PDB file of C-alpha atoms in Angstrom:
ATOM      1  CA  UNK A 126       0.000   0.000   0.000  1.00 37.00           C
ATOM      2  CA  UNK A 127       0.851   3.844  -0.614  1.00 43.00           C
ATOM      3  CA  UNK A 128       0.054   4.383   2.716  1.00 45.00           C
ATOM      4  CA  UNK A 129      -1.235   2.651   5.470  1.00 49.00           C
ATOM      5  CA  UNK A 130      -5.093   2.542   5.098  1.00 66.00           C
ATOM      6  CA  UNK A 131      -4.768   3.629   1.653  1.00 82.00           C
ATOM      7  CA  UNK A 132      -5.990   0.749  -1.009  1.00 85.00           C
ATOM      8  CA  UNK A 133      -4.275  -1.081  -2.755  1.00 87.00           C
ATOM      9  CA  UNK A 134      -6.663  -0.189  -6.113  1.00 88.00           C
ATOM     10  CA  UNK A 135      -5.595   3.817  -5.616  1.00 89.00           C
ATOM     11  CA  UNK A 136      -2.209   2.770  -7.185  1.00 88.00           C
ATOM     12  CA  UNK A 137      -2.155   0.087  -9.788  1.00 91.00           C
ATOM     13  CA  UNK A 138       0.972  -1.361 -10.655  1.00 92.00           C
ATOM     14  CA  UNK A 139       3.110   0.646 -13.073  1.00 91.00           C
ATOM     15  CA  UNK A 140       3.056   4.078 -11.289  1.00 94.00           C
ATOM     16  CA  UNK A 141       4.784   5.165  -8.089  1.00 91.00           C
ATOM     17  CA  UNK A 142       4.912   7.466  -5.285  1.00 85.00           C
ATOM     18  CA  UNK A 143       7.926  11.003  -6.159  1.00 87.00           C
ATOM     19  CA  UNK A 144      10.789   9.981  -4.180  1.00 84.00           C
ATOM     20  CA  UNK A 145      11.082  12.036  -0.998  1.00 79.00           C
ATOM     21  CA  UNK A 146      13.785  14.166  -2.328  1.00 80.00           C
ATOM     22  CA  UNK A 147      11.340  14.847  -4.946  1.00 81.00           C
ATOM     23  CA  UNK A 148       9.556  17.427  -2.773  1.00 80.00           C
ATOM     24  CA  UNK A 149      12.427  19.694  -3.418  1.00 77.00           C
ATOM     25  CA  UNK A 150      11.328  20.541  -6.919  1.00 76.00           C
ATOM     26  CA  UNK A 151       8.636  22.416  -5.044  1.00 80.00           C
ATOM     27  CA  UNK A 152      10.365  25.252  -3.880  1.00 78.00           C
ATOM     28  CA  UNK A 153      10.747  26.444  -7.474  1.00 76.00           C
ATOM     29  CA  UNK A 154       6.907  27.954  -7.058  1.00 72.00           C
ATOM     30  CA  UNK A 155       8.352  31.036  -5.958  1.00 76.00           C
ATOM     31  CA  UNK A 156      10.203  31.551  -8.884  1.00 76.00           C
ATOM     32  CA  UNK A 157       6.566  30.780 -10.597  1.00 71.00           C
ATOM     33  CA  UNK A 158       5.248  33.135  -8.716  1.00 69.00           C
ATOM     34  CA  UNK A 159       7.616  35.728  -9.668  1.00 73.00           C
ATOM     35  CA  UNK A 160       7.027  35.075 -13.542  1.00 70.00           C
ATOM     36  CA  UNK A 161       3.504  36.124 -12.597  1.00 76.00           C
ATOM     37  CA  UNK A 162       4.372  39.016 -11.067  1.00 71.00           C
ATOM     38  CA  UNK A 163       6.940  39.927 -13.733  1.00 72.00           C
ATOM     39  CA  UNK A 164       3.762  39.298 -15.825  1.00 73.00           C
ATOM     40  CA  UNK A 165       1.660  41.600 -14.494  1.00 67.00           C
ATOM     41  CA  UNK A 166       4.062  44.379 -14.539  1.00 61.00           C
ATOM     42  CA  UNK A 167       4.849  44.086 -18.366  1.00 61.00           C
ATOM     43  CA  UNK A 168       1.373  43.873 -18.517  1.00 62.00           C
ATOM     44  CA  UNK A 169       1.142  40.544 -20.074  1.00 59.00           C
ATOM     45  CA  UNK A 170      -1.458  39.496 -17.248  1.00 57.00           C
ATOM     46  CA  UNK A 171      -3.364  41.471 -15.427  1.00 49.00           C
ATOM     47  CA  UNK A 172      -7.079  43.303 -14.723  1.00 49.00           C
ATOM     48  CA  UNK A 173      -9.135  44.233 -17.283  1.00 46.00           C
ATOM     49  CA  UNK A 174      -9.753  48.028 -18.827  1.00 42.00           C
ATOM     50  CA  UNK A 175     -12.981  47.288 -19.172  1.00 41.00           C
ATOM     51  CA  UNK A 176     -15.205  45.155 -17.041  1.00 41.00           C
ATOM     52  CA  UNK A 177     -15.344  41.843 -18.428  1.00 42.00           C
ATOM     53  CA  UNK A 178     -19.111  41.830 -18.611  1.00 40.00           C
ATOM     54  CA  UNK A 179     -17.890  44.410 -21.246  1.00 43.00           C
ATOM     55  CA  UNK A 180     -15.860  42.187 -23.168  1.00 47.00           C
ATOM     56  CA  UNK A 181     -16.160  40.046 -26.379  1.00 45.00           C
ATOM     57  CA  UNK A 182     -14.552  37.396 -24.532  1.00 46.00           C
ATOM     58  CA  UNK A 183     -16.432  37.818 -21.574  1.00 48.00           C
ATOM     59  CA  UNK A 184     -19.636  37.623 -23.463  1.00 53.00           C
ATOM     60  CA  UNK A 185     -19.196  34.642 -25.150  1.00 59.00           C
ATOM     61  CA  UNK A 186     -16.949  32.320 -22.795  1.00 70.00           C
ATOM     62  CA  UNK A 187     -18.204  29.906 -20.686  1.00 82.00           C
ATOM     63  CA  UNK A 188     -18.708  30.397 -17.025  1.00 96.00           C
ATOM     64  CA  UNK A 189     -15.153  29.086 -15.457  1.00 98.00           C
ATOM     65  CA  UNK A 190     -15.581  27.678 -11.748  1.00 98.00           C
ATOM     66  CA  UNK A 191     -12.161  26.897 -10.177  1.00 98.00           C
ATOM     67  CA  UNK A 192     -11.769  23.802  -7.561  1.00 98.00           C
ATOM     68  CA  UNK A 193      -8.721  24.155  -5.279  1.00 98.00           C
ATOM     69  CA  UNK A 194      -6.734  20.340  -4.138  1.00 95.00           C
ATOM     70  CA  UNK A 195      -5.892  18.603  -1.649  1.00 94.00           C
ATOM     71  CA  UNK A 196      -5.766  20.519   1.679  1.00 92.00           C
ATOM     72  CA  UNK A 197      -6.367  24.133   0.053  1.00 95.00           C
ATOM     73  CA  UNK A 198      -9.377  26.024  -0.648  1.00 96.00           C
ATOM     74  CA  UNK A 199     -10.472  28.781  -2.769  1.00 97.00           C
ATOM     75  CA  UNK A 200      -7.572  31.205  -2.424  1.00 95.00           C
ATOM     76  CA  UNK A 201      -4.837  29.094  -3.646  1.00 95.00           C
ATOM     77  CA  UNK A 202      -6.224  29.496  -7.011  1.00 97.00           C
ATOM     78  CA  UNK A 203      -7.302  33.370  -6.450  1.00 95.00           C
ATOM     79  CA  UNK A 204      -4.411  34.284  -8.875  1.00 93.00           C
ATOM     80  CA  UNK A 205      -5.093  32.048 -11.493  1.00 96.00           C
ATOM     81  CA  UNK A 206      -8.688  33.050 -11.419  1.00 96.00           C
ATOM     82  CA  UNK A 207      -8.038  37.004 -11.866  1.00 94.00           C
ATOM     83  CA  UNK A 208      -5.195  36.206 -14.809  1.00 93.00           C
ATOM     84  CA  UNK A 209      -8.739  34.341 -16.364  1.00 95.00           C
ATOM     85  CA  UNK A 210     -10.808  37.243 -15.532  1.00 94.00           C
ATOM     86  CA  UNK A 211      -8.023  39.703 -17.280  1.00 91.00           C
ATOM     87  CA  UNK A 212      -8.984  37.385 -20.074  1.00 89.00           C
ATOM     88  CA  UNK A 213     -12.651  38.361 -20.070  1.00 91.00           C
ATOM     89  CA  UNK A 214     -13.447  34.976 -18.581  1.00 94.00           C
ATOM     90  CA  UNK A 215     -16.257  34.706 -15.997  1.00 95.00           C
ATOM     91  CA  UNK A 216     -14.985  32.725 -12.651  1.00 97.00           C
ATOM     92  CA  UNK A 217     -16.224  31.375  -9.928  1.00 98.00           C
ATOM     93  CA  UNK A 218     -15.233  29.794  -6.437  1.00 97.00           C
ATOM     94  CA  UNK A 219     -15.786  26.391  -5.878  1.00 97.00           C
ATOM     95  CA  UNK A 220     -16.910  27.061  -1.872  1.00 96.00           C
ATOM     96  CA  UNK A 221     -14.418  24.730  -0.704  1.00 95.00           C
ATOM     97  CA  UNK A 222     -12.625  26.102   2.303  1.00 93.00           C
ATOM     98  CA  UNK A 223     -10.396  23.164   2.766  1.00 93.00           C
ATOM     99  CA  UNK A 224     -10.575  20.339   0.556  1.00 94.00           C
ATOM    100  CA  UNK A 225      -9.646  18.014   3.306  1.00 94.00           C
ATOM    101  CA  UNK A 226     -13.621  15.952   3.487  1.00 92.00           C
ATOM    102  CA  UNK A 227     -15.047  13.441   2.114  1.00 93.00           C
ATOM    103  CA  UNK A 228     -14.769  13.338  -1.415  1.00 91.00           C
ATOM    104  CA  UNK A 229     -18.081  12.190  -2.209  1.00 92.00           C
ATOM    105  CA  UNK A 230     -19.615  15.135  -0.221  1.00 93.00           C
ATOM    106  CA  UNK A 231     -17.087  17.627  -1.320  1.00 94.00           C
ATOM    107  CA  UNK A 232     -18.838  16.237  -5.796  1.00 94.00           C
ATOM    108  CA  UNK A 233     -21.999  16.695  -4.412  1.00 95.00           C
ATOM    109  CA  UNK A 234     -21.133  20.240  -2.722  1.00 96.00           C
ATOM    110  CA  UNK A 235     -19.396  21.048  -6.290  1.00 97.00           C
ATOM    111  CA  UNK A 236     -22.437  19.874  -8.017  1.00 97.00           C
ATOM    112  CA  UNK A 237     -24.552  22.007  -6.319  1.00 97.00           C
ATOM    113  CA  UNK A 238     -22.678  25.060  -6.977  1.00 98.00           C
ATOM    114  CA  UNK A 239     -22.350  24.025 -10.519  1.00 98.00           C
ATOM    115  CA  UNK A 240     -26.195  23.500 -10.833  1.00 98.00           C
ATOM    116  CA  UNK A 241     -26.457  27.469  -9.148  1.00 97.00           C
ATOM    117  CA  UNK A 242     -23.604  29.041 -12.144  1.00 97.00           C
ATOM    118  CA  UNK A 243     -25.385  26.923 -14.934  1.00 97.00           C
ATOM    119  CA  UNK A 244     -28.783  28.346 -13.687  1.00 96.00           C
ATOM    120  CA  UNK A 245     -27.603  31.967 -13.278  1.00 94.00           C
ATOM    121  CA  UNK A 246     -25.367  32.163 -16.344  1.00 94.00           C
ATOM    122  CA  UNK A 247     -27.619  30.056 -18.444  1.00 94.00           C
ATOM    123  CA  UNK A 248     -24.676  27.377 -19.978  1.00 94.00           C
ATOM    124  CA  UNK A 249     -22.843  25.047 -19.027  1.00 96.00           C
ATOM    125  CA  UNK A 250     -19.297  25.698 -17.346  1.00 97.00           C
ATOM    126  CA  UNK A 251     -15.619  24.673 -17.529  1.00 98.00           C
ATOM    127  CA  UNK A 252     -14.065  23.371 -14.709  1.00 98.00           C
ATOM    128  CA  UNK A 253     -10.445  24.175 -14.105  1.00 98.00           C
ATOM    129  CA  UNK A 254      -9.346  21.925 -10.891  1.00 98.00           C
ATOM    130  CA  UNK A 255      -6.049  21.314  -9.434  1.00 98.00           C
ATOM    131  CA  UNK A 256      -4.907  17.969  -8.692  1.00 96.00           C
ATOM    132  CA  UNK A 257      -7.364  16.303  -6.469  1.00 95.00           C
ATOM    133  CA  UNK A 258      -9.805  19.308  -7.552  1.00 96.00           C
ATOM    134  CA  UNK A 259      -9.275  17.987 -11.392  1.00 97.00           C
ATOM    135  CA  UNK A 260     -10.179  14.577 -10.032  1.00 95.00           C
ATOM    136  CA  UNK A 261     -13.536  16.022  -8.204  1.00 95.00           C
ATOM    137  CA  UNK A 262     -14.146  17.747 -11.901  1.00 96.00           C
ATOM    138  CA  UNK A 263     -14.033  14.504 -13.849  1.00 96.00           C
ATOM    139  CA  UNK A 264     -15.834  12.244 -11.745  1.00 94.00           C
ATOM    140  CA  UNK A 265     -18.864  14.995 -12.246  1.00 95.00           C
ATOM    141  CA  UNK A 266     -18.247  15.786 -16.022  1.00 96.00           C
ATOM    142  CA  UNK A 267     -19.299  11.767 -16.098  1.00 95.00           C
ATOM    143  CA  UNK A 268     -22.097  12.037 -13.686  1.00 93.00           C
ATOM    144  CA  UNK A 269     -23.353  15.285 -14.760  1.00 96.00           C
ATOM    145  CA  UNK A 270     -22.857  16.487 -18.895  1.00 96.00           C
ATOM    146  CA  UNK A 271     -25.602  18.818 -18.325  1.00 97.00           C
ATOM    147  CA  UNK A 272     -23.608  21.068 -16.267  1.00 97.00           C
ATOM    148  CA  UNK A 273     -20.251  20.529 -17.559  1.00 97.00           C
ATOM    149  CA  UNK A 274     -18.769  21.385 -21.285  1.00 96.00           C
ATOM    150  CA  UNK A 275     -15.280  21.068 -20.460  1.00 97.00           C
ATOM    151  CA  UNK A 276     -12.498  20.309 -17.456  1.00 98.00           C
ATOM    152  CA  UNK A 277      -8.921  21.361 -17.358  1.00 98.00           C
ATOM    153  CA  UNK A 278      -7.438  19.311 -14.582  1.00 98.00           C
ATOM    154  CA  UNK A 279      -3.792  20.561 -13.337  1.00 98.00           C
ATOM    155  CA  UNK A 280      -1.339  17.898 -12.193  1.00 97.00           C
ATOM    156  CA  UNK A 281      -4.731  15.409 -11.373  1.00 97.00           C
ATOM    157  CA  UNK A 282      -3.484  12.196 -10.879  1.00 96.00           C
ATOM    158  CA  UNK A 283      -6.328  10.628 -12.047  1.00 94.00           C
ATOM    159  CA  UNK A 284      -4.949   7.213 -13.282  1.00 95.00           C
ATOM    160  CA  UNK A 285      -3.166   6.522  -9.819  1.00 94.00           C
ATOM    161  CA  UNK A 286      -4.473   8.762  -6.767  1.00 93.00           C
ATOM    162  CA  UNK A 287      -2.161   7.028  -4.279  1.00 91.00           C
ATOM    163  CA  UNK A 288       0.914   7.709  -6.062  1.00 92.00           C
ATOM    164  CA  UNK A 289       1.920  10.854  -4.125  1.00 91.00           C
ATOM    165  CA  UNK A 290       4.394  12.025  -1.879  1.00 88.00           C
ATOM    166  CA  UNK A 291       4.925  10.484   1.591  1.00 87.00           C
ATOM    167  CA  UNK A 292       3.922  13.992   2.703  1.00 86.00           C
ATOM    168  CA  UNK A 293       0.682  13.618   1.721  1.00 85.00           C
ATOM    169  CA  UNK A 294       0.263   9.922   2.830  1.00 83.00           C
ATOM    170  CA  UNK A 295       1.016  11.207   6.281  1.00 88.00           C
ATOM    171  CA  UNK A 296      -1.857  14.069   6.053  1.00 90.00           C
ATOM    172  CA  UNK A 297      -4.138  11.414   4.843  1.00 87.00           C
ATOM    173  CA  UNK A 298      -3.471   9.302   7.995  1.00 90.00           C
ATOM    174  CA  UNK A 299      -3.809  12.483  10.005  1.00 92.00           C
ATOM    175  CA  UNK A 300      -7.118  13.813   8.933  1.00 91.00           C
ATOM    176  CA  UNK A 301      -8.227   9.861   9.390  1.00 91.00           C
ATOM    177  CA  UNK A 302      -7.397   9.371  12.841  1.00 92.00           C
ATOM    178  CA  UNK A 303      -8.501  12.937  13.523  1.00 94.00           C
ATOM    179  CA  UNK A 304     -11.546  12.480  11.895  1.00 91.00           C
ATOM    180  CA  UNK A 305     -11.704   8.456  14.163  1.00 90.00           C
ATOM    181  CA  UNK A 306     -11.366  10.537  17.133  1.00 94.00           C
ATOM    182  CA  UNK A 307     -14.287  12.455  15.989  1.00 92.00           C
ATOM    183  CA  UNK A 308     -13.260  15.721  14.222  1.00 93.00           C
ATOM    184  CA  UNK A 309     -16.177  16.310  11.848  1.00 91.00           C
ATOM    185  CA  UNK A 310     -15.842  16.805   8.246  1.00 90.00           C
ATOM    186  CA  UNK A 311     -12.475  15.290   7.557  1.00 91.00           C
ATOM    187  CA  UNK A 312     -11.693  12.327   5.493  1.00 92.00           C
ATOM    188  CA  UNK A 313     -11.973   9.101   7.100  1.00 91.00           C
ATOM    189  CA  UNK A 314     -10.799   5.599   6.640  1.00 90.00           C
ATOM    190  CA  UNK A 315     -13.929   5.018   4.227  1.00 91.00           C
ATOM    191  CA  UNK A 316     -12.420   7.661   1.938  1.00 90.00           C
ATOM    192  CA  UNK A 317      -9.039   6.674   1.199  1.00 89.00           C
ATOM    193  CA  UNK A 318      -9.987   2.628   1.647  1.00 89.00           C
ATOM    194  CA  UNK A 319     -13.756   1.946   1.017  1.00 90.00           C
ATOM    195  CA  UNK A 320     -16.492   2.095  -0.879  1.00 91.00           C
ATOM    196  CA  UNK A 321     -16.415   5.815  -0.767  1.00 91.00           C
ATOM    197  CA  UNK A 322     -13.138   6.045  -2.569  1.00 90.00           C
ATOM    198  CA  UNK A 323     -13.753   3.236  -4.729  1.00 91.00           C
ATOM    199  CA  UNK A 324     -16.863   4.738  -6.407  1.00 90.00           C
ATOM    200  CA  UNK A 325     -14.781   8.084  -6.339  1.00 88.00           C
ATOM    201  CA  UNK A 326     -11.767   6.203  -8.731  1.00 88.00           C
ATOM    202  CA  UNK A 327     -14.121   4.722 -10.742  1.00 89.00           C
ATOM    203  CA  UNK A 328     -16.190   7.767 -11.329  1.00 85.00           C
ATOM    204  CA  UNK A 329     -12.714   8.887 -12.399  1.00 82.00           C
ATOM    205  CA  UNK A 330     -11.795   6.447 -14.863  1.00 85.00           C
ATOM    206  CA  UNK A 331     -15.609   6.074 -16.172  1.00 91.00           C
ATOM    207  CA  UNK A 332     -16.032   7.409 -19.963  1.00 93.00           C
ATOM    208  CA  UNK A 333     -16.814  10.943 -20.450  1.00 93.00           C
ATOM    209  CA  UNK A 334     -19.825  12.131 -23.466  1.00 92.00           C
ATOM    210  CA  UNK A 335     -18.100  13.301 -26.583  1.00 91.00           C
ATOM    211  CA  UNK A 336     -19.614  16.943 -25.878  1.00 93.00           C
ATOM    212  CA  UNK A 337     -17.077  17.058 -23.048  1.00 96.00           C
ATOM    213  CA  UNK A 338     -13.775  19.141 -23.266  1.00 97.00           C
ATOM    214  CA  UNK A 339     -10.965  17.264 -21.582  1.00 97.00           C
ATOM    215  CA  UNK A 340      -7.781  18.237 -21.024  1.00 98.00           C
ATOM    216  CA  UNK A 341      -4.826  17.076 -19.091  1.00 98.00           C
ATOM    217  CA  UNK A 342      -2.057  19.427 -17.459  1.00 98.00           C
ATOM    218  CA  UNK A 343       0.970  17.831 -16.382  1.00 98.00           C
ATOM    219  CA  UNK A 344       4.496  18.708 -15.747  1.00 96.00           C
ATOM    220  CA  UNK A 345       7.218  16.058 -15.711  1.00 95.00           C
ATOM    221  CA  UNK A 346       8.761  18.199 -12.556  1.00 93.00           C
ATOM    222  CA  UNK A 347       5.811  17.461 -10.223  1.00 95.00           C
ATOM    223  CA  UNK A 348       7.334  16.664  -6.929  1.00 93.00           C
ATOM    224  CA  UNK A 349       4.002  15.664  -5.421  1.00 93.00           C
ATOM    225  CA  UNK A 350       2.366  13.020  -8.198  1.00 95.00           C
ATOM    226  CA  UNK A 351       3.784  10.916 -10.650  1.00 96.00           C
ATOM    227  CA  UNK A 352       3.123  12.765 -13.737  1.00 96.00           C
ATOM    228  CA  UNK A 353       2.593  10.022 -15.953  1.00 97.00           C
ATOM    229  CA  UNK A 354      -0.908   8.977 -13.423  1.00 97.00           C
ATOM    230  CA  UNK A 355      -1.968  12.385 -14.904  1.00 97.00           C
ATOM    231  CA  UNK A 356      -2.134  11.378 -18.411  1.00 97.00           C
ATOM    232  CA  UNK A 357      -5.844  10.111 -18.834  1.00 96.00           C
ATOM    233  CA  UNK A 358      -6.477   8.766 -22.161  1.00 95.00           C
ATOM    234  CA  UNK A 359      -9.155  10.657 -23.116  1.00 95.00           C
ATOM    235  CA  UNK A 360      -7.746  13.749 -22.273  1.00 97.00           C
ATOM    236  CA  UNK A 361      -5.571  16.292 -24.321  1.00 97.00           C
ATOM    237  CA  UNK A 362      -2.385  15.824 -22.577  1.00 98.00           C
ATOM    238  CA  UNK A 363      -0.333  19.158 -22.084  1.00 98.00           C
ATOM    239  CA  UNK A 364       2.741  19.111 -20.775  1.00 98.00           C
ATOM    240  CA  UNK A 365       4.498  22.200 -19.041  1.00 96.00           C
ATOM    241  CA  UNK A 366       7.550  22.845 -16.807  1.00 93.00           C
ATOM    242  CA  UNK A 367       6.207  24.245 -13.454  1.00 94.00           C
ATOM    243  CA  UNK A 368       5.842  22.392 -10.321  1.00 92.00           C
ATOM    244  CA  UNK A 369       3.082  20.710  -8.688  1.00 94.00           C
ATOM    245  CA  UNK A 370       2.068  23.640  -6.368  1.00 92.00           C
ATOM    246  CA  UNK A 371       3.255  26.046  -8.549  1.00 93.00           C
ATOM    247  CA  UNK A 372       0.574  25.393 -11.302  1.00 95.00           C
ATOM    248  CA  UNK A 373      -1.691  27.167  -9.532  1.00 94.00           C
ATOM    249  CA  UNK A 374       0.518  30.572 -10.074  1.00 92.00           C
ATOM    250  CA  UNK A 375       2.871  29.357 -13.009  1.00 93.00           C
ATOM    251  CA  UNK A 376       2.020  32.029 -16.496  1.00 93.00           C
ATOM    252  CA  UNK A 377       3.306  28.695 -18.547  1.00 94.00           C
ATOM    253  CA  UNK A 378       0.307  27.345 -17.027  1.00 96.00           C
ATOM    254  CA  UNK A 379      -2.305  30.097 -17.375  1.00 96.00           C
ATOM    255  CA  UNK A 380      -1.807  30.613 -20.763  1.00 95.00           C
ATOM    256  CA  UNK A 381      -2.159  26.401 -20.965  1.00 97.00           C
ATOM    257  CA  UNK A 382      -5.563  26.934 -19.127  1.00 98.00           C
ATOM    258  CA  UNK A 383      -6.619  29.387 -21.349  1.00 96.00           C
ATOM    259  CA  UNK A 384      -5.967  27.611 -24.780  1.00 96.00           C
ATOM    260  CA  UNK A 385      -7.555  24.611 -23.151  1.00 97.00           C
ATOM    261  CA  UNK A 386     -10.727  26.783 -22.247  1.00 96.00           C
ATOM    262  CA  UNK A 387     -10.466  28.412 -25.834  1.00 94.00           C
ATOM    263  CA  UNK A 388      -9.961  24.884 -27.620  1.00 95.00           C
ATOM    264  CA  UNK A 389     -13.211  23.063 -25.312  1.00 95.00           C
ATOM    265  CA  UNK A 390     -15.581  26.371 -26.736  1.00 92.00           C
ATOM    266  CA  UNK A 391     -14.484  26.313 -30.269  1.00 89.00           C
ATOM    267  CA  UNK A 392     -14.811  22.247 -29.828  1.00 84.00           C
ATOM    268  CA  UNK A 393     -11.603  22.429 -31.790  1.00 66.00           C
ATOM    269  CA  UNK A 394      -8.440  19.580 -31.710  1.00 53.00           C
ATOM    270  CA  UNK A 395      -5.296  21.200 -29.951  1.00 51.00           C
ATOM    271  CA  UNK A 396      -2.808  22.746 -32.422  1.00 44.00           C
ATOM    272  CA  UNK A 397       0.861  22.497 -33.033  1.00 38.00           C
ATOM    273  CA  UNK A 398       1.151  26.193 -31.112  1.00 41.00           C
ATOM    274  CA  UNK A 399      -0.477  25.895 -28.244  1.00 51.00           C
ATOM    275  CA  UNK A 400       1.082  26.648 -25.317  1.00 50.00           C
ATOM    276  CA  UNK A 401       3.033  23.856 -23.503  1.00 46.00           C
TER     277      UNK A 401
END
């Protein structure tokens, strides 16, 4: 096992955990945070002129709802989402404060608020989630076409969830014997072991409708995932060079985000100069 309590069936054979050294390619998100910033100053990214009600863009993109991962919420995307909105995208928060819960509450939560955008706004929305966010957006792209025309998942490692760093094995264990001991709201042993994350994987791996925009952001200098569990079959694969936090800040990885939304729209194949 990946970690004890984890299941065996959360990392098939072929994939395996980033080596704890690995971790170290992390601390390269503040130099991806200072592209951003660099960014902004040039002027490359940053707000609108005009509101982006205003905008062509704005008017004829897709509502964009943002899902944070494992053990952040809203904010850690708050970046990403404004470089959209510069964009004349629409975004949205997920409402997840801390994705640290059961995931199967946390896809119904989402599929609430996606139910509340597709109502107000009209159309369906693209879902731009970050690793185990990307993995909460697939599962309801399957479950629920209605609401969904396209995901963008960011470093999702959707073809082996347990084949993470021991970091994270150890905050899984944590938030299940916190949540044994009776902490509400936390992950338990059901979640990373049962039938709970079983019918979350499989939701995961389950075919998605044609209608469905799918695309894959990965970066071969993840220090959390393996990068090659990321690489769903029926997804556009995209690679970049940003690590695993740092996708969430990275401009390599904005502009990705924003072909992919672009591409999903148009319902158009990727082309040789997108942005990788």
């Amino acid at each position: 096992m990946a970690s004890q309590g984890i299941a065996d069936f959360l990392l098939p054979e072929g994939f395996t955990a980033p080596g704890r050294a690995a971790v170290l390619r992390e601390v390269s998100v503040v130099t991806e945070a200072g592209r951003l910033a660099l960014a902004r100053v040039s002027g490359r990214v940053g707000p609108p002129r005009t509101a982006y009600a205003d905008r062509g863009a704005g008017r004829d993109a897709d509502p964009v709802v943002l899902v944070p991962g494992f053990l952040a919420g809203d904010g850690s995307l708050g970046l990403m989402a404004r470089a959209l909105r510069a964009q004349g995208h629409r975004t949205y928060r997920s409402h997840i404060r801390a994705n640290v819960g059961c995931t199967l509450q946390a896809a119904a939560q989402l599929e609430s608020r996606l139910e509340t955008v597709v109502s107000r706004r009209g159309r369906r929305v693209q879902i731009v989630g970050h690793s185990l966010g990307g993995m909460l957006a697939r599962g309801l792209a399957v479950r629920r076409p209605d609401l969904v025309a396209g995901i963008v998942t960011l470093g999702s490692p959707m073809l082996a969830p347990a084949a993470h760093h021991v970091s994270l094995a150890r905050s899984l264990d944590a938030l299940v014997r916190l949540s044994r001991a009776g902490v509400p709201g936390l992950m338990s042993l059901d979640c990373v072991a049962g039938d709970c994350a079983r019918t979350s994987f499989e939701e995961s791996r389950a075919p998605l409708p044609p209608e469905v925009g799918f695309t894959a952001v990965y970066s071969r200098r993840d220090g959390i995932v393996d990068w090659r569990a990321c690489l769903d079959p029926l997804a556009t694969p995209v690679e970049v060079r940003s690590s695993h936090v740092g996708m969430a800040v990275d401009p390599s990885v904005i502009a990705a985000v924003t072909a992919a939304l672009a591409r999903h729209r148009a319902g158009l194949s990727p082309a040789a100069g997108d942005p990788a």
